[in-house]
Short mmCIF file of C-alpha atoms in Angstrom, two decimals:
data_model
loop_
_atom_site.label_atom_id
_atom_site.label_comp_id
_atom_site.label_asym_id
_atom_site.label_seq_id
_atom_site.Cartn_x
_atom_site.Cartn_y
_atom_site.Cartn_z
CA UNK A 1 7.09 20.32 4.75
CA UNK A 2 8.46 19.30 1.30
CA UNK A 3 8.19 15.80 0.64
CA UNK A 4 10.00 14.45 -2.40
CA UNK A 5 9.65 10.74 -4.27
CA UNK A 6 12.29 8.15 -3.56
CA UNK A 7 14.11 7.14 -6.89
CA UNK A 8 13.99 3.07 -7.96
CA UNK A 9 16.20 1.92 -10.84
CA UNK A 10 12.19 1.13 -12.26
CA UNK A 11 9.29 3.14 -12.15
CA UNK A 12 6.64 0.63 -13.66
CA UNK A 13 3.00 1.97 -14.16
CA UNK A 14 1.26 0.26 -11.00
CA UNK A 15 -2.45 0.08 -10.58
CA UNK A 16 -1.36 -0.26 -6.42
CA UNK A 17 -0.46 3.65 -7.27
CA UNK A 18 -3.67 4.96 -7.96
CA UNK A 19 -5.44 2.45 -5.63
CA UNK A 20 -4.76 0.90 -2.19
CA UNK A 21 -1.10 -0.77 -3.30
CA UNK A 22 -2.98 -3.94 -5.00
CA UNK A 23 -5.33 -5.14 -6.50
CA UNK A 24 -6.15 -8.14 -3.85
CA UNK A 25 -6.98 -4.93 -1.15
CA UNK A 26 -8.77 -2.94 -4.10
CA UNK A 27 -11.31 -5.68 -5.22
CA UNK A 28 -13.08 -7.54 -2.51
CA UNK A 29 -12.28 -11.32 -3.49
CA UNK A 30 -16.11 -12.50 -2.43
CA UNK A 31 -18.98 -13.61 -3.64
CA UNK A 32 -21.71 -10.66 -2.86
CA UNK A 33 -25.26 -10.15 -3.75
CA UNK A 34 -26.79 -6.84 -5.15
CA UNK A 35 -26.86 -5.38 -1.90
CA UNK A 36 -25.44 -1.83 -0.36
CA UNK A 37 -23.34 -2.34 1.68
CA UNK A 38 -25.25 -0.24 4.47
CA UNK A 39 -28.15 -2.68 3.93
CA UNK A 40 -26.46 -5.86 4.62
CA UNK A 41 -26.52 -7.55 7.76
CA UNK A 42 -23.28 -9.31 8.59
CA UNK A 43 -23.06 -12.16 11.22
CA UNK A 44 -19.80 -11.49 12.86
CA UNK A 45 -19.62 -14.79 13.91
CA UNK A 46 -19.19 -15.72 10.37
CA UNK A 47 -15.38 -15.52 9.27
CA UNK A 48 -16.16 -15.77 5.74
CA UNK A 49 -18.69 -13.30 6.38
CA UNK A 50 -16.54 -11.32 7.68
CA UNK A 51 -13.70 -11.36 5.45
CA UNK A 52 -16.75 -10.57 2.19
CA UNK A 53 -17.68 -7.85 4.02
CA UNK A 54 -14.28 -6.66 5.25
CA UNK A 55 -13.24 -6.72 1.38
CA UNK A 56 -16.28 -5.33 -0.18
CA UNK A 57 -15.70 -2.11 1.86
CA UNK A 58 -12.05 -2.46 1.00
CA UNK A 59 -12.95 -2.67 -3.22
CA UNK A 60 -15.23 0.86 -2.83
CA UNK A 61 -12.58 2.41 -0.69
CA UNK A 62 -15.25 2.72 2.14
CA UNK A 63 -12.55 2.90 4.71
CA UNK A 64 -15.04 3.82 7.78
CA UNK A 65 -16.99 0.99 7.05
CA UNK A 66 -13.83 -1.62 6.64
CA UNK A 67 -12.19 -0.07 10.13
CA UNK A 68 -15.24 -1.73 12.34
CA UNK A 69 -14.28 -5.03 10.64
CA UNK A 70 -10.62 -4.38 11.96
CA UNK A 71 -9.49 -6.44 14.85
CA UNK A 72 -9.20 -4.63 18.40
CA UNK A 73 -5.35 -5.09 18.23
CA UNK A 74 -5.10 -3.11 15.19
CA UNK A 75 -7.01 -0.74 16.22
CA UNK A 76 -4.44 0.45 19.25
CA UNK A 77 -2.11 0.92 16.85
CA UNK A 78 -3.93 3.17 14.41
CA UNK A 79 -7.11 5.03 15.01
CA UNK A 80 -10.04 5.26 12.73
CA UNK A 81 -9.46 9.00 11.13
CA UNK A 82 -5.95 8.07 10.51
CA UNK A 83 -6.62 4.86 8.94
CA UNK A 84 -9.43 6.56 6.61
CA UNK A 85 -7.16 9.74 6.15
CA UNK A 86 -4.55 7.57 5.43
CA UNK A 87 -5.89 5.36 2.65
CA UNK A 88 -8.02 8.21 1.26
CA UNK A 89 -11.67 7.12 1.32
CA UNK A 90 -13.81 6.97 -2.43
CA UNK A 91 -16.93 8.55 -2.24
CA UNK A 92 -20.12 9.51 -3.97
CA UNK A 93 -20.29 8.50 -7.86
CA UNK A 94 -16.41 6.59 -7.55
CA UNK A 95 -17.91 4.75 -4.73
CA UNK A 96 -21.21 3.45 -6.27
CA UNK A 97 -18.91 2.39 -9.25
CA UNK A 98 -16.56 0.31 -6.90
CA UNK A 99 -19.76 -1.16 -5.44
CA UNK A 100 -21.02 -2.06 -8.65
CA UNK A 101 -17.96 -3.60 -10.07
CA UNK A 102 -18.09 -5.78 -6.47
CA UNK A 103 -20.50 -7.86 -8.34
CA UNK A 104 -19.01 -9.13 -10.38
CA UNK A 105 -15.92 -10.46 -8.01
CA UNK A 106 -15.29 -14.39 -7.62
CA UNK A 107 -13.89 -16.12 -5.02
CA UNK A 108 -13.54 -19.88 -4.06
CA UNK A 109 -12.30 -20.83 -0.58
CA UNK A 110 -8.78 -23.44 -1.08
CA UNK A 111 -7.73 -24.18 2.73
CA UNK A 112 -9.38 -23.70 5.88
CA UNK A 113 -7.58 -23.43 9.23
CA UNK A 114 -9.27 -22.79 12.59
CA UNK A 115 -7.65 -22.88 15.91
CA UNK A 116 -9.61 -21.95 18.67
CA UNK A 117 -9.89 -18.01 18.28
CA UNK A 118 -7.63 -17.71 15.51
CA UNK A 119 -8.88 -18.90 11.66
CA UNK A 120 -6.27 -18.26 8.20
CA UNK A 121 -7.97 -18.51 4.95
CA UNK A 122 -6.40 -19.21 1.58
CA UNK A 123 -8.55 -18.17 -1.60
CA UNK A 124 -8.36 -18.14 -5.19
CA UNK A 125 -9.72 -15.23 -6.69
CA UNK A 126 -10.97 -13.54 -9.57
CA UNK A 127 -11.29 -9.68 -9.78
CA UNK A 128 -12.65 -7.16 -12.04
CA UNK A 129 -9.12 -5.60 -13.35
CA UNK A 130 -9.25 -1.74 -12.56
CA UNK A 131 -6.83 -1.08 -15.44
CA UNK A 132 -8.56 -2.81 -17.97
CA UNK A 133 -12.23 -0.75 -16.68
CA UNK A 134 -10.67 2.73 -16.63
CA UNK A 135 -11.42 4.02 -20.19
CA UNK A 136 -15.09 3.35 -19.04
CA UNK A 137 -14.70 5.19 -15.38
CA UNK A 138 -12.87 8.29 -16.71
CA UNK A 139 -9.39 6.73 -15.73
CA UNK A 140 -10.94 6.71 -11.67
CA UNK A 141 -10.41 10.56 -11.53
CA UNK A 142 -12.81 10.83 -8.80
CA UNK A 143 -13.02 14.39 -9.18
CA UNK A 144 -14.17 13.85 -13.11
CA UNK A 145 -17.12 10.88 -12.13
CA UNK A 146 -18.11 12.91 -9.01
CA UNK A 147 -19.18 15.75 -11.35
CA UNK A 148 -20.49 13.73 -13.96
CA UNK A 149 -24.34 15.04 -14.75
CA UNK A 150 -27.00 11.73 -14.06
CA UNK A 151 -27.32 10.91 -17.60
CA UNK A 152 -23.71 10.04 -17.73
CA UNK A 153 -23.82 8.72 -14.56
CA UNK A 154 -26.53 6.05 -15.29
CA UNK A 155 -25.00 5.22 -18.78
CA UNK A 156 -21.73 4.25 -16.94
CA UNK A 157 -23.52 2.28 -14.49
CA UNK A 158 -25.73 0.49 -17.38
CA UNK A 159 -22.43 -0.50 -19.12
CA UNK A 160 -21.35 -2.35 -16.60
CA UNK A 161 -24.26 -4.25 -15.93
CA UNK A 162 -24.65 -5.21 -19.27
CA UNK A 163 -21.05 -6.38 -19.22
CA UNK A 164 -21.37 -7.98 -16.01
CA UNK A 165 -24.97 -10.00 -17.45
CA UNK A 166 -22.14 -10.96 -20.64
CA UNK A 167 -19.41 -12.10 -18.74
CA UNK A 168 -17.60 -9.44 -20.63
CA UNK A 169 -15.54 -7.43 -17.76
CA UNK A 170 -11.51 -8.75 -17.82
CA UNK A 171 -10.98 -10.02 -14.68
CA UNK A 172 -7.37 -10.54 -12.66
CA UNK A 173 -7.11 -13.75 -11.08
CA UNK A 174 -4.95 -15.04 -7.86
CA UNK A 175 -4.42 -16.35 -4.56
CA UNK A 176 -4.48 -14.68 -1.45
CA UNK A 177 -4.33 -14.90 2.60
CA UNK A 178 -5.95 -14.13 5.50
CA UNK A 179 -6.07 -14.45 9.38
CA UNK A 180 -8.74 -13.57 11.57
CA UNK A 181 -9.07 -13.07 15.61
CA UNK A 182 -12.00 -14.21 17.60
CA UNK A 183 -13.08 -11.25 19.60
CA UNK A 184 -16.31 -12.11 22.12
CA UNK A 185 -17.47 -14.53 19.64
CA UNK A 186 -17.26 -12.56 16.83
CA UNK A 187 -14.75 -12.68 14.09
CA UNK A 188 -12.61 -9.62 13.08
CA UNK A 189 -9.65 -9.34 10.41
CA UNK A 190 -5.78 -8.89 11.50
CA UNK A 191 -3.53 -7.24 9.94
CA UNK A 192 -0.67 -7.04 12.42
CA UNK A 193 -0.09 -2.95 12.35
CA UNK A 194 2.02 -3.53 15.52
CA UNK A 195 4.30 -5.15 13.47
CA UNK A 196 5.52 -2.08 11.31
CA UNK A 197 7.40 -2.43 8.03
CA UNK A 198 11.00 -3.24 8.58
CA UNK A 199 12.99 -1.48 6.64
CA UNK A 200 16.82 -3.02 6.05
CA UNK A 201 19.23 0.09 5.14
CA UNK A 202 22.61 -1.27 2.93
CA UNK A 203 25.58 0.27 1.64
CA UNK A 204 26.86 0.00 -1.85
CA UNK A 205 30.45 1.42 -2.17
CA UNK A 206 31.26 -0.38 -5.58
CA UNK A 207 31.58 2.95 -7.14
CA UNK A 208 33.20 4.78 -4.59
CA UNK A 209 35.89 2.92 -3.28
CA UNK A 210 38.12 4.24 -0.47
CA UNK A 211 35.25 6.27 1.23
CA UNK A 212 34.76 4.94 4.85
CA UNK A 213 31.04 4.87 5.69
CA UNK A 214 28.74 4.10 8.10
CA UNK A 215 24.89 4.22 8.61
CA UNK A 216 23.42 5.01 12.57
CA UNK A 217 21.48 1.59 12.08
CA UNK A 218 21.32 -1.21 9.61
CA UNK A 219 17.36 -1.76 10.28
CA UNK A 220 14.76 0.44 11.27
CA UNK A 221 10.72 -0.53 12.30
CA UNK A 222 8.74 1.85 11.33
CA UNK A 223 4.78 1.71 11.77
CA UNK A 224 3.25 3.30 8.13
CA UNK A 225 2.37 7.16 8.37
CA UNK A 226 5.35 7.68 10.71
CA UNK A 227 8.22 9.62 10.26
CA UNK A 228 11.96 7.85 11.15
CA UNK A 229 15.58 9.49 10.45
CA UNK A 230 18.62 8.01 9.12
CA UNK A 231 22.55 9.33 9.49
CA UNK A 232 25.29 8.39 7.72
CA UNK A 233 29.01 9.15 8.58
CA UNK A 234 31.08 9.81 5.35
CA UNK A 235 35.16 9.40 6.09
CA UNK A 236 37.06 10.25 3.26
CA UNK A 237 41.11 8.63 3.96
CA UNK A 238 42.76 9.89 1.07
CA UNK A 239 44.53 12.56 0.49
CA UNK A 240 42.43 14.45 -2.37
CA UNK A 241 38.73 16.02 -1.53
CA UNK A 242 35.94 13.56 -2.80
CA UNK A 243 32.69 14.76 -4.11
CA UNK A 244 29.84 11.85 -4.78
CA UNK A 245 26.39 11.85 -5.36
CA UNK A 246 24.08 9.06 -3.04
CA UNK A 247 21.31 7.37 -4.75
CA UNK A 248 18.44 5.76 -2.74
CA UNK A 249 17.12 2.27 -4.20
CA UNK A 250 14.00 0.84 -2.75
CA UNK A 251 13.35 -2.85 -3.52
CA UNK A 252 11.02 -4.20 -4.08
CA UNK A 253 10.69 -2.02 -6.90
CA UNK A 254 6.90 -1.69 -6.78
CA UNK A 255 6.53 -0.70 -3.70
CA UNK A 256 9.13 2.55 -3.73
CA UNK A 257 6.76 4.93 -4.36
CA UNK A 258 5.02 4.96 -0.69
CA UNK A 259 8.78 5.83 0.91
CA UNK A 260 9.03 9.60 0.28
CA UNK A 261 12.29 12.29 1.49
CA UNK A 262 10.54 14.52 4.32
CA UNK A 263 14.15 16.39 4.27
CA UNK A 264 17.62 15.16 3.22
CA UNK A 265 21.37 16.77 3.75
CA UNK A 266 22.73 14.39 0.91
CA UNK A 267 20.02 14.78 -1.76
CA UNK A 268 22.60 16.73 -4.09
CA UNK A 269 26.57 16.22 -4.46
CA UNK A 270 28.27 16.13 -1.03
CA UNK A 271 31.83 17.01 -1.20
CA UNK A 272 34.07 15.52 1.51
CA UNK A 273 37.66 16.95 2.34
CA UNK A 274 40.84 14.95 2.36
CA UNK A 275 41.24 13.11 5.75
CA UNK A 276 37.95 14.73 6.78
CA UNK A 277 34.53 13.10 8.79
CA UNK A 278 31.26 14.62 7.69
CA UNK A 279 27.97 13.47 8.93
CA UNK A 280 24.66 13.35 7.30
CA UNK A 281 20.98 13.16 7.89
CA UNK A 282 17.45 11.76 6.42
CA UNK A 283 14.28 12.57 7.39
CA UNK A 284 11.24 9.94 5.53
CA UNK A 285 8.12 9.09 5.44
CA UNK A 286 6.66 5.59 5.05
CA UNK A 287 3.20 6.36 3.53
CA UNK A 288 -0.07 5.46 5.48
CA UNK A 289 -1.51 3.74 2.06
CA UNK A 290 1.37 1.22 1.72
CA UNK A 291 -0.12 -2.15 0.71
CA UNK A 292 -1.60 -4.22 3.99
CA UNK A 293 0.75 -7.01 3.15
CA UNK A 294 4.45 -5.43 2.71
CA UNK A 295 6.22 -5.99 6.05
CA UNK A 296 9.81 -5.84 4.27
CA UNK A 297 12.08 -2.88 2.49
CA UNK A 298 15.34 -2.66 1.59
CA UNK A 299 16.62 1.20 1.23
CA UNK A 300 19.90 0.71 -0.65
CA UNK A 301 22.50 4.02 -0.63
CA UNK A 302 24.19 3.84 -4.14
CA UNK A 303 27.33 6.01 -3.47
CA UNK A 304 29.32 7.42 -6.66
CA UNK A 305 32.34 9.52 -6.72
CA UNK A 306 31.84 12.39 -9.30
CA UNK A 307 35.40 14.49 -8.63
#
């Protein structure tokens, strides 16, 4: 199976590329204690608690350990190998350096709201900024720190406690939300995966005029990791053959890169003959590691007439 990148009219550098699609879901945005993770004891009942340790396992790309902090709901919709397969899981080295930067991650609760079994949390936040630390981490190739000999290894780690003890690691700084369920007393996050990403599909004929087209569907739902197909009926009225190329536009622009072509019949020139109906298929792929909080696309067909 060939899977090819979506276009966007911009193709910004984005630290959600090389992490889990941004920075609020790569840093944990809590205050933690020099702890491992595995030695902690978290009181589920606890939804702060819950959410620090939720987002600690989130910065260090521990996804096994985040999934059991997952509500029951979520977890219908996507099992825990796919969701670790799926976000693709630090480990060794790369994950004792996300568990180290944890430490130095700020967060101060802004609003509270608790109804019965449901709670939503707003925070500000303050975050190491992965950009800013990657000269340091060999630009998080995980394949480079994994093989790094101890001596480098502890050097790395002694850097950033001396930067931490300075106040000298660049930080990011936001807000962010979050809900949580009450499940037998004990608090778990939601994410709403039954939801899906909706995806709106659009025309733009500016630059083809005359053409008669139509898509099978002007909105698909698609839950991330899954496959979905799109058709398009081309009509061409006149009395000349038309060729045209048909861009694909994903806004928002940062988030194009997790919808890739699985297979496409209109990924070159199509050529059209006078008074003629040809019809076309998509095949794509809404990536597994889209960012938790995107539950919008637009997929825009740019059609231009080249003959």
């Amino acid at each position: 199976m060939r899977i090819v990148k979506l276009a966007s009219s911009a193709n910004p550098l984005l630290i959600s590329a090389r992490f889990t699609g941004r920075i609020i879901v790569f840093v944990a945005l809590a205050t933690i204690e020099h702890v491992n993770a595995a030695d902690r004891v978290i009181d589920m009942r606890d939804a702060k608690e819950v959410i620090q340790a939720y987002l600690r396992a989130t910065y260090a790309r521990d996804f096994l350990e985040a999934y059991r902090f997952i509500s029951a709901e979520d977890r219908k919709v996507r099992d825990v190998n796919r969701y670790v397969q799926q976000r693709g899981a630090f480990s060794g080295f790369t994950l004792e350096v996300g568990r180290k930067l944890s430490e130095s991650i700020q967060v101060t609760l802004v609003k509270t709201e608790e109804l019965s079994n449901r709670a939503r949390f707003e925070i500000y936040y303050k975050v190491p900024d992965p950009a800013k630390i990657a000269p340091l981490v060999r630009n998080w190739d995980r394949f480079r720190l994994n093989a790094l000999p101890a001596a480098e290894r502890n050097e790395i780690l002694k850097t950033l406690d001396e930067r931490r003890n300075n106040r000298a690691i660049e930080m990011s700084e936001g807000e962010e939300k979050f809900e949580l369920v009450k499940e037998n007393g004990e608090w778990r996050v939601f994410l709403n995966w039954a939801a899906g990403v909706s995806i709106s599909l659009r025309l733009d004929l500016a630059k083809a005029p005359g053409l008669d087209v139509r898509l099978s569907t002007d909105r698909v739902v698609v839950v991330p990791g899954d496959l979905f197909e799109i058709s398009l009926k081309i009509k061409n009225p006149t009395q000349q053959p038309v060729t045209m190329r048909i861009g694909h536009l994903v806004e928002p622009q940062n988030v194009a890169d997790y919808l890739d072509f699985v297979q496409c019949g209109f990924l070159l020139p199509v050529t059209v003959a006078a008074g003629e109906e040809q019809e076309y298929s998509g095949t794509y792929m809404l990536r597994g590691s889209v960012p938790e909080g995107v539950r919008q696309l637009t997929l825009n067909y740019d059609f231009r007439v080249v003959k």
